[in-house]
PDB file of C-alpha atoms in Angstrom:
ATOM      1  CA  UNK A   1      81.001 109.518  89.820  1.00 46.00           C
ATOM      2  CA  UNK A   2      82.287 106.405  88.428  1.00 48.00           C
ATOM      3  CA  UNK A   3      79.529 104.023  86.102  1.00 43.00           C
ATOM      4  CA  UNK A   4      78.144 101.375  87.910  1.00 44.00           C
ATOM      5  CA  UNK A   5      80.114  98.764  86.023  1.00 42.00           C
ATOM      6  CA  UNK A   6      83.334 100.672  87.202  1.00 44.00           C
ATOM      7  CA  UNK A   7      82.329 101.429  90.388  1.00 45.00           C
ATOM      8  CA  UNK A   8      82.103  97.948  91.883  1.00 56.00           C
ATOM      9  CA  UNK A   9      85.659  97.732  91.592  1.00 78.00           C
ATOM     10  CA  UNK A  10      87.319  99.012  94.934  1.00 87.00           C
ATOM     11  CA  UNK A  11      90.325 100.850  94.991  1.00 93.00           C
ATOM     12  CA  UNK A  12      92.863  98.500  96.860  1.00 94.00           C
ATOM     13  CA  UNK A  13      91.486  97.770 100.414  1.00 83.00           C
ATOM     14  CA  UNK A  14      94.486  95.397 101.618  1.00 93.00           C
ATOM     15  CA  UNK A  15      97.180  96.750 104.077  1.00 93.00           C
ATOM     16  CA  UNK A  16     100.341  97.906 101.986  1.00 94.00           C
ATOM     17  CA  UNK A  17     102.377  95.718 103.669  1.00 94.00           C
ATOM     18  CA  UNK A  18     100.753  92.455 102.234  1.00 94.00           C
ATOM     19  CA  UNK A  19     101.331  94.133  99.074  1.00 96.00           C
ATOM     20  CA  UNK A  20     104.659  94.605  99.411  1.00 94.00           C
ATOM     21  CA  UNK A  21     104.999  90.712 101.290  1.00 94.00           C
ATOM     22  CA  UNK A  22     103.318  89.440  97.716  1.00 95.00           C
ATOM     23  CA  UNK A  23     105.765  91.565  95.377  1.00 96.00           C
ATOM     24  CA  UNK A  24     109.048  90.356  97.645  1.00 95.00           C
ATOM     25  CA  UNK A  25     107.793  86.465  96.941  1.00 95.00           C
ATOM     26  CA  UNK A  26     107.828  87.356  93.331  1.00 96.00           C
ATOM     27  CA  UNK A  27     110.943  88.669  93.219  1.00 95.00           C
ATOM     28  CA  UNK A  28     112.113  85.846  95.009  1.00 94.00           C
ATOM     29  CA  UNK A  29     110.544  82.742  93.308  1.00 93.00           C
ATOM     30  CA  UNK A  30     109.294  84.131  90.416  1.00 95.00           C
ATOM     31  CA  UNK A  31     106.383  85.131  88.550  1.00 96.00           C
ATOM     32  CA  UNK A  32     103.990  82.202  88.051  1.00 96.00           C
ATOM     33  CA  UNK A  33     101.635  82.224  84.738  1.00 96.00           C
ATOM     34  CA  UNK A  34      98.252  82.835  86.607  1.00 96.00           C
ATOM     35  CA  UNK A  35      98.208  84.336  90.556  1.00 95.00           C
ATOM     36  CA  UNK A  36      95.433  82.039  91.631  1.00 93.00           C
ATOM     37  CA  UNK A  37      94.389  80.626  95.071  1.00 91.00           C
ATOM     38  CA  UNK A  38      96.457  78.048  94.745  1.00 93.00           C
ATOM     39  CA  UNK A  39      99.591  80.297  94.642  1.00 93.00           C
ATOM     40  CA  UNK A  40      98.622  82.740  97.584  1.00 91.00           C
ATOM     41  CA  UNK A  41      96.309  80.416  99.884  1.00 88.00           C
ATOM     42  CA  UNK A  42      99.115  79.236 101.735  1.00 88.00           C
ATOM     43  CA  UNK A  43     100.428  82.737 102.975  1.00 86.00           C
ATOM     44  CA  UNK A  44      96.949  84.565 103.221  1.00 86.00           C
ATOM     45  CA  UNK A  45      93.724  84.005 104.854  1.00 84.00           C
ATOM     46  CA  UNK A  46      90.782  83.862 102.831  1.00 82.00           C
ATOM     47  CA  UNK A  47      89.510  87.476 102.858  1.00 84.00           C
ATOM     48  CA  UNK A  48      93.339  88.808 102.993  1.00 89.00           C
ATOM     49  CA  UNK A  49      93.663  87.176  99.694  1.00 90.00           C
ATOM     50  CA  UNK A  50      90.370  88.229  97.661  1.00 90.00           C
ATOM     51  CA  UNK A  51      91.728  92.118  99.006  1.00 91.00           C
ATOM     52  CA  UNK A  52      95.093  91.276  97.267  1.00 94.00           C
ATOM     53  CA  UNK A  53      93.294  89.394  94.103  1.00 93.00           C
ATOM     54  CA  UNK A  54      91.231  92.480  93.984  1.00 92.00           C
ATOM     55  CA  UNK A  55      93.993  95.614  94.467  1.00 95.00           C
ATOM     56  CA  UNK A  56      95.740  94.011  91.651  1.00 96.00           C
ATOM     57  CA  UNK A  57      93.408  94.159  89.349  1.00 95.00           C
ATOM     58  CA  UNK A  58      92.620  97.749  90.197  1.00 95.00           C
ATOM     59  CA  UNK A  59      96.276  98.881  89.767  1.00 96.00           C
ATOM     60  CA  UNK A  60      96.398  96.821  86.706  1.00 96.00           C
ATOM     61  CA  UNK A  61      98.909  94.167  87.629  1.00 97.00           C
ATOM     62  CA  UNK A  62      96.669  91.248  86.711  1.00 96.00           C
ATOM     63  CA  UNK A  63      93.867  91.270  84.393  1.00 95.00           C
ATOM     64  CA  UNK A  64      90.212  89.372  85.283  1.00 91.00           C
ATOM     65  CA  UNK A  65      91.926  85.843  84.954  1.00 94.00           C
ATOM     66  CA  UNK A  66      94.863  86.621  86.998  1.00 94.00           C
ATOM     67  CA  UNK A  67      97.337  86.581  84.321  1.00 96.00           C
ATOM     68  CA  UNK A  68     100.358  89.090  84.902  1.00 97.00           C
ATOM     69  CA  UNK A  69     100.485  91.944  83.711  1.00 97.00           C
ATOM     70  CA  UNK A  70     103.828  93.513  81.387  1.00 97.00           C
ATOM     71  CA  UNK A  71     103.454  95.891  84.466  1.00 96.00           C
ATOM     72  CA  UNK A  72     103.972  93.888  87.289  1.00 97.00           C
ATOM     73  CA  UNK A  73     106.705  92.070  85.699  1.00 97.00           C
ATOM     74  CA  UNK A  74     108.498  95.645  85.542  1.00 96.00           C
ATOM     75  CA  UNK A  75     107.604  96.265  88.784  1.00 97.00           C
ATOM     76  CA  UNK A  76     109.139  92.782  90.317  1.00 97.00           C
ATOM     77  CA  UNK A  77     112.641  92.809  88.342  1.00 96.00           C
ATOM     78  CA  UNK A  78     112.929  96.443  88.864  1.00 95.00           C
ATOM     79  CA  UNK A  79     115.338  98.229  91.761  1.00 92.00           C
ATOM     80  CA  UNK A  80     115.397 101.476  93.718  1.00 91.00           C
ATOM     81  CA  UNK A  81     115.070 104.580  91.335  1.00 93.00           C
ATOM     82  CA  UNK A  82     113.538 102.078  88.234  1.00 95.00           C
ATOM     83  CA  UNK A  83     111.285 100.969  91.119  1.00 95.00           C
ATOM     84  CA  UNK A  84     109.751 104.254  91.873  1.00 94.00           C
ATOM     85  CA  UNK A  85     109.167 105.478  88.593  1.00 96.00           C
ATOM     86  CA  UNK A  86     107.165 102.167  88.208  1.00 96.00           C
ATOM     87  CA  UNK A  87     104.871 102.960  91.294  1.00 96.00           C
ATOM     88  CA  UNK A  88     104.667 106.130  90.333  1.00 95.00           C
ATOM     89  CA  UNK A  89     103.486 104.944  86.676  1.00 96.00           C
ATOM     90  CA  UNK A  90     101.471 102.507  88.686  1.00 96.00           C
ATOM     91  CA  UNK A  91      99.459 105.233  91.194  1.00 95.00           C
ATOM     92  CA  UNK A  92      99.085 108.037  88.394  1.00 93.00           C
ATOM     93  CA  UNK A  93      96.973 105.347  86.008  1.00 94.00           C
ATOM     94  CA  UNK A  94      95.292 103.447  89.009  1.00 94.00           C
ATOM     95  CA  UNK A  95      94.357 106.714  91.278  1.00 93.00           C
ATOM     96  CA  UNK A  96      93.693 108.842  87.941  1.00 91.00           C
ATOM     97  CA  UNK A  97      90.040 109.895  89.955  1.00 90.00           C
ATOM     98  CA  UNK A  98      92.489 112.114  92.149  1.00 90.00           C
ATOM     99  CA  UNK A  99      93.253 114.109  89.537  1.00 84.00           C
ATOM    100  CA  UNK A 100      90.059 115.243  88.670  1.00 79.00           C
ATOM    101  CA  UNK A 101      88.433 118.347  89.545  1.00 76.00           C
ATOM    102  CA  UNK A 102      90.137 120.988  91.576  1.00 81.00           C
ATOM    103  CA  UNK A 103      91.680 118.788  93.826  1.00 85.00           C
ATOM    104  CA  UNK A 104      95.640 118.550  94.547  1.00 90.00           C
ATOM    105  CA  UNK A 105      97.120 116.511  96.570  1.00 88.00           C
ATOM    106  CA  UNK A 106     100.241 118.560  97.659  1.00 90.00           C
ATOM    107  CA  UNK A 107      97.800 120.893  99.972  1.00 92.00           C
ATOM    108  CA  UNK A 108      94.905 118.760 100.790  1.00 92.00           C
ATOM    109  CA  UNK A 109      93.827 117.739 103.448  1.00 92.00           C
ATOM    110  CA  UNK A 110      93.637 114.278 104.582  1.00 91.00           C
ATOM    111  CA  UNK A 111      89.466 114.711 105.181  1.00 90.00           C
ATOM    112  CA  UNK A 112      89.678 115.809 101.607  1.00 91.00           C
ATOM    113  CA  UNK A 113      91.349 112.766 100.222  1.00 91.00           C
ATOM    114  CA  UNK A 114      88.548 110.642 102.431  1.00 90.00           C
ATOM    115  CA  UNK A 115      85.834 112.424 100.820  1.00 90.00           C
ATOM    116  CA  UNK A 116      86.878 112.018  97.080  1.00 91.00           C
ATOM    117  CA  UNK A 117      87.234 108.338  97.660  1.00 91.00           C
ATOM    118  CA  UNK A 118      83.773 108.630  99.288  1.00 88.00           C
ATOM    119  CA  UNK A 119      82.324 110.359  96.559  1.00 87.00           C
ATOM    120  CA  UNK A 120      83.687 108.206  93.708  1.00 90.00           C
ATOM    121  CA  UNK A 121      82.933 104.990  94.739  1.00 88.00           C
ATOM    122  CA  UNK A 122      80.358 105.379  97.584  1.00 85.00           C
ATOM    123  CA  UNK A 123      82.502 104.053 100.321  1.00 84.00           C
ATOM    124  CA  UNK A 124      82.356 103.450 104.273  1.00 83.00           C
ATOM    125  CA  UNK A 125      83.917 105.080 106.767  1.00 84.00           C
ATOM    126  CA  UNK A 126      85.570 102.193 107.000  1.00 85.00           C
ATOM    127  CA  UNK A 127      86.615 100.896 103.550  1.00 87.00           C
ATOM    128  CA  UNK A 128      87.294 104.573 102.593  1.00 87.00           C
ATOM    129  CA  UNK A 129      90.282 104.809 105.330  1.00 88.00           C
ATOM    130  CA  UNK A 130      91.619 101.503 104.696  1.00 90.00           C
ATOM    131  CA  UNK A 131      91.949 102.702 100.526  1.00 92.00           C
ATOM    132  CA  UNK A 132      93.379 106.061 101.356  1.00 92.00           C
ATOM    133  CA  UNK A 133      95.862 104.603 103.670  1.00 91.00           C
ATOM    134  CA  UNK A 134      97.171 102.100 100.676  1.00 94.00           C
ATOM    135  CA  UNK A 135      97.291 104.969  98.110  1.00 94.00           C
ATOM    136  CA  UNK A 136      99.037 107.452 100.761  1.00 93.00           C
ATOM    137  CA  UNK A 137     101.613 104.444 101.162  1.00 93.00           C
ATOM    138  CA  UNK A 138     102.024 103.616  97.824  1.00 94.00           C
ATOM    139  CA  UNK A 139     102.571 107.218  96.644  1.00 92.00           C
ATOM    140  CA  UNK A 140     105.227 107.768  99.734  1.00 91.00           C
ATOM    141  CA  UNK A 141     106.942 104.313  98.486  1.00 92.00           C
ATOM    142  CA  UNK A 142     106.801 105.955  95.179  1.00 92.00           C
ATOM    143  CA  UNK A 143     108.570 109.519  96.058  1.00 92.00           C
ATOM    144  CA  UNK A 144     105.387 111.440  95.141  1.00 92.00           C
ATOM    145  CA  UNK A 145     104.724 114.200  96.887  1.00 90.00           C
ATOM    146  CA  UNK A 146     102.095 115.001  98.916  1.00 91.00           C
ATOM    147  CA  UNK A 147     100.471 117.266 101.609  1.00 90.00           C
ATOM    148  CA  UNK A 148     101.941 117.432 105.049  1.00 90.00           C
ATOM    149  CA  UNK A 149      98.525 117.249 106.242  1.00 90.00           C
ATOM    150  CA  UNK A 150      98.082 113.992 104.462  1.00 88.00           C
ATOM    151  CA  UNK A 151     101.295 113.024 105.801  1.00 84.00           C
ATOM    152  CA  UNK A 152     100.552 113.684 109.359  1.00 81.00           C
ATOM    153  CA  UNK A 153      97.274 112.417 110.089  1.00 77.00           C
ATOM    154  CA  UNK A 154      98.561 108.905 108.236  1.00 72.00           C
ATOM    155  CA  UNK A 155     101.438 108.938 111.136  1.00 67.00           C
ATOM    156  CA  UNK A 156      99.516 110.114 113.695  1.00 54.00           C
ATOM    157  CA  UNK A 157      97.151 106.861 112.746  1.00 54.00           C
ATOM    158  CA  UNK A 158      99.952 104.680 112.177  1.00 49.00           C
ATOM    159  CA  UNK A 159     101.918 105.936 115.765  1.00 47.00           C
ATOM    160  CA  UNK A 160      98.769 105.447 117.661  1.00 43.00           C
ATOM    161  CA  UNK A 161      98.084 101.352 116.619  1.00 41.00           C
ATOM    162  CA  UNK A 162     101.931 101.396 117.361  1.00 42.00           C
ATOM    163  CA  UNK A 163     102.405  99.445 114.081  1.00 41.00           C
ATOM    164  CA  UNK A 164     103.936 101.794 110.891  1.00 44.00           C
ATOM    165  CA  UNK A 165     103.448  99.411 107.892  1.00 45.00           C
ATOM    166  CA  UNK A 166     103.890  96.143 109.806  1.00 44.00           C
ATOM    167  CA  UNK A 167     101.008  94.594 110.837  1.00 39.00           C
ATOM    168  CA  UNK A 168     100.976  93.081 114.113  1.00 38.00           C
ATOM    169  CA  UNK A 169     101.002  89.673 114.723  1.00 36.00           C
ATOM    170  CA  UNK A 170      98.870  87.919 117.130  1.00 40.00           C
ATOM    171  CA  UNK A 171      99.696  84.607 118.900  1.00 42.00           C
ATOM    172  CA  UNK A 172      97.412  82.608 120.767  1.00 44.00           C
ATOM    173  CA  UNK A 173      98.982  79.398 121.758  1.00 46.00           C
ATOM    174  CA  UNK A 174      99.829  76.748 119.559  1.00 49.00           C
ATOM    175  CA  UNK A 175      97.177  77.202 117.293  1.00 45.00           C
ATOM    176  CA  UNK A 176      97.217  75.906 114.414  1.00 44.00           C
ATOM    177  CA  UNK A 177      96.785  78.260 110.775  1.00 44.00           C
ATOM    178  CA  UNK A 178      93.906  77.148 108.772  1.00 43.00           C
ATOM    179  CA  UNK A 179      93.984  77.450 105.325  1.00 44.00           C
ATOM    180  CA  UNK A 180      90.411  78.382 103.790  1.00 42.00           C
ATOM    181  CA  UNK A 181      89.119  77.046 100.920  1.00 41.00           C
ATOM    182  CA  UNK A 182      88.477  80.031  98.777  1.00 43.00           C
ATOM    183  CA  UNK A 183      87.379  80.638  95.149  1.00 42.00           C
ATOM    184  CA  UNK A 184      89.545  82.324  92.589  1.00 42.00           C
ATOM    185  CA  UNK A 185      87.110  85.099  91.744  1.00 45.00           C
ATOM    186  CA  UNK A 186      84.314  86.569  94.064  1.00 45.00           C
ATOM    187  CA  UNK A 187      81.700  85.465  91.582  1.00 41.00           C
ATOM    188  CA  UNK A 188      82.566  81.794  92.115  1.00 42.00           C
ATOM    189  CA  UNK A 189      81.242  80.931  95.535  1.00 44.00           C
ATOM    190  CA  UNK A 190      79.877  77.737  96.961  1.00 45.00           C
ATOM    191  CA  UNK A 191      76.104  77.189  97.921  1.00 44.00           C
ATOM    192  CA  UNK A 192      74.655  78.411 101.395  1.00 45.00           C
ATOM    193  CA  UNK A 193      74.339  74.480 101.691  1.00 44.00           C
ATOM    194  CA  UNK A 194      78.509  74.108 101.371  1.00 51.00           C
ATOM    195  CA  UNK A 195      79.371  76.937 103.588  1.00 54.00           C
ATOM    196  CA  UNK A 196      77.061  75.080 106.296  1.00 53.00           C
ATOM    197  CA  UNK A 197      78.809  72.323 106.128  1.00 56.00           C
ATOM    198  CA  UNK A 198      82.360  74.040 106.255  1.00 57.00           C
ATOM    199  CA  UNK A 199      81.047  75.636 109.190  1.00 57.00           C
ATOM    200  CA  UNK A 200      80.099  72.716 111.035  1.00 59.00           C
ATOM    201  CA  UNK A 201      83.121  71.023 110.252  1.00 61.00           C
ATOM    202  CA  UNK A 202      85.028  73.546 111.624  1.00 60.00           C
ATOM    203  CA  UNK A 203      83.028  73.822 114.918  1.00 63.00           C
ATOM    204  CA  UNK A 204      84.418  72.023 118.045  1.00 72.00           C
ATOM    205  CA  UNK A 205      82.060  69.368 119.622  1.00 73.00           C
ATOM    206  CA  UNK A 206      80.345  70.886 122.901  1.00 71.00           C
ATOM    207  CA  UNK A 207      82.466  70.086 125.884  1.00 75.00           C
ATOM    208  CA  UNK A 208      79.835  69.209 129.263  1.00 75.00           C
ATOM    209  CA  UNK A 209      83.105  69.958 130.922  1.00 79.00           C
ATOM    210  CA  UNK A 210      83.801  73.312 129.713  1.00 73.00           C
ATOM    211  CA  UNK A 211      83.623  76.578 132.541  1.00 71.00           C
ATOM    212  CA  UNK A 212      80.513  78.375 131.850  1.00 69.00           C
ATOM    213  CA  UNK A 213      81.797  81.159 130.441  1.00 66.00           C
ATOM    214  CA  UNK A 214      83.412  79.049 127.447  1.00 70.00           C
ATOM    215  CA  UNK A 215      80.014  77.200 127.050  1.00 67.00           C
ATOM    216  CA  UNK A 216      78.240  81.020 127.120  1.00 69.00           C
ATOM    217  CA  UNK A 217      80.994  81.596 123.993  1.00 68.00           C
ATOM    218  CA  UNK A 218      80.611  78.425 121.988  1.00 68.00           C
ATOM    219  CA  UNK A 219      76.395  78.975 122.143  1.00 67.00           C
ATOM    220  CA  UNK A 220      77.112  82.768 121.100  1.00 65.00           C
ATOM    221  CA  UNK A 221      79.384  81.300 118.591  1.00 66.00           C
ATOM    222  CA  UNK A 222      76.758  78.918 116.988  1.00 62.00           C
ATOM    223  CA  UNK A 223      74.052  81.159 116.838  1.00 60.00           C
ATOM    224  CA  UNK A 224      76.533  83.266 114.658  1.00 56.00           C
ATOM    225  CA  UNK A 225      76.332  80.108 111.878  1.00 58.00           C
ATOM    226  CA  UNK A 226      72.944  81.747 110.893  1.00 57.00           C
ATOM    227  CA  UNK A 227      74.785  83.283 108.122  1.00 58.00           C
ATOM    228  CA  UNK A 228      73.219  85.327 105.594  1.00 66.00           C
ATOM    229  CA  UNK A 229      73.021  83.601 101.582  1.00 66.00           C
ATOM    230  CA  UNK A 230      76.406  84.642  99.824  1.00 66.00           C
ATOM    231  CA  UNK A 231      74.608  86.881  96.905  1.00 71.00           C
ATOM    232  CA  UNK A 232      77.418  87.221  93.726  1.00 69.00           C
ATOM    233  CA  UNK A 233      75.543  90.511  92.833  1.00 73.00           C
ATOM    234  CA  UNK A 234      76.358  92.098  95.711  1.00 71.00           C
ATOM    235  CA  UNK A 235      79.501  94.890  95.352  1.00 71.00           C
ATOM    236  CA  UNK A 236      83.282  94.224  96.311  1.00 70.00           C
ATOM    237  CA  UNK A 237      82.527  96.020  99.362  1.00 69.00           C
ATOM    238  CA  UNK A 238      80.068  93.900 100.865  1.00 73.00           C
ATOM    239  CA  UNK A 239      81.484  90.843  99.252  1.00 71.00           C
ATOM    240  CA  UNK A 240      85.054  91.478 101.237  1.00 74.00           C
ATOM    241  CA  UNK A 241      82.909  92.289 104.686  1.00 72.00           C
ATOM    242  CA  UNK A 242      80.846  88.921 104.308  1.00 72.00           C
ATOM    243  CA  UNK A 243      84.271  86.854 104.183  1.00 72.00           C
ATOM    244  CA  UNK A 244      86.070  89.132 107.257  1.00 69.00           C
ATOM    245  CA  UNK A 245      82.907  87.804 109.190  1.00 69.00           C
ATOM    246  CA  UNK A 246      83.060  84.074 108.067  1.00 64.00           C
ATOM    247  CA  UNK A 247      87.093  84.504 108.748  1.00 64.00           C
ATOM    248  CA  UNK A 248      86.223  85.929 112.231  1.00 62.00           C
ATOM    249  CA  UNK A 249      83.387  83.207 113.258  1.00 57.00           C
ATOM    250  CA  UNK A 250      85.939  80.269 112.159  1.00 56.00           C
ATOM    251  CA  UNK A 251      88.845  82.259 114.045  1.00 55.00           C
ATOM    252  CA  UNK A 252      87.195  81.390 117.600  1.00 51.00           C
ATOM    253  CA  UNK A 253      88.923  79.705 120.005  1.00 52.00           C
ATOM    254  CA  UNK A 254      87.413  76.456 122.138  1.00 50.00           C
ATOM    255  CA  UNK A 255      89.771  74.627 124.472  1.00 53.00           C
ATOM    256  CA  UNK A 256      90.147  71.019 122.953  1.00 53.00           C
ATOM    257  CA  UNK A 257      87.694  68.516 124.431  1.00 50.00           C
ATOM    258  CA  UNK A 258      89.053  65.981 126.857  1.00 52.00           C
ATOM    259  CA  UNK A 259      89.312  62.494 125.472  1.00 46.00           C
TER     260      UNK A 259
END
């Protein structure tokens, strides 16, 4: 098992595919001298974005200030066979864990890969299948090989969501994408007090018109603003969940109020 210090760290929890959306808008408008909020906050949602920050630190693409890596300037200017080697160099140092121990990942099973993640950095169920379906799609972009079982079960998952690697895109209307105000680094979070006031700010007035099922929402809604303290000591893990619930209680929908 990993030291606490190391531990904390997640393997990358993002979907693959924003991975791959981020290296494409390298490659495209170059690499800038720091990935920071201000670079990504315009594509990402808040939580999306802290995943990203955080996967590429763990596969070594930025260090802890978000300056590139020699690495991930390989990786954008490189092409088809240069390309894979790079992932390949990339997976081997970030995934090293996998190699430990009797475990190979040309006959495993995909429970197998699950519970190595598990044990090594103390996962969720959760968490644990959202890291082993990054490194399975990382080491099939890279040409590594690996277990049919693996294999299967990933497309099995991936057939029955009816998505692959694309993630699916909701639409609800017209509305309109927010753009969260996010800090750089997880340790660099507002006061309870701030969030509060974000919160309320982004809560519609309370419409005496409304149907009384959208009223029944909106007072569910609100009594979701009793949000717990964000705590900086508290691991990736539970750091990422706190923001997919802040994302989730801003992403409610009201119809407007009539004026």
């Amino acid at each position: 098992m990993l030291k606490n210090n190391i531990r904390k760290r997640l393997p990358p929890y993002v979907s693959y595919r924003t991975f791959l959306n981020f290296v494409e808008r390298l490659q495209q408008g170059g690499i800038p001298s720091r990935i920071d909020r201000s670079y990504w906050g315009d594509r990402v949602s808040g939580s999306t974005g802290i995943q990203l920050m955080a996967a590429l630190r763990f596969l070594g693409l930025i260090d802890a200030n978000g300056v590139p890596s020699s690495r991930l300037r390989q990786l954008v200017s490189s092409k088809d066979a240069q390309r894979s080697d790079i992932l390949r160099q990339i997976s081997a140092d970030a995934f090293n864990f996998l190699q430990e121990g009797t475990f190979d990942s040309q006959t495993a099973t995909y429970a197998q890969v699950e519970e190595v993640f598990h044990r090594t950095f103390e996962l969720t169920d959760s968490v644990a299948r959202k890291c082993v379906k990054f490194f399975v799609a990382l080491a099939s972009d890279a040409g590594m090989p690996l277990s049919p079982f693996i294999i299967k079960r990933v497309r099995l998952t991936w057939a029955g969501t009816g998505t692959g690697t694309k993630p699916v895109i909701k639409r609800r209307g017209n509305k309109v994408k927010r753009n969260l105000i996010v800090p750089p680094s997880l340790e660099e979070i507002p006061s309870e007090a701030s969030w509060d006031k974000m919160l309320l700010t982004k809560f519609p007035t309370f419409d005496p018109s409304w149907s009384d099922g959208v009223k029944l929402g909106w007072l569910e809604a609100f009594d979701g603003l009793k949000f717990p303290s964000f705590n900086p000591s508290w691991s990736d893990e539970i750091k990422l969940k706190w923001f997919e619930a802040f994302d989730k209680l801003l992403g409610r929908d009201f119809p407007k109020a009539n004026i």
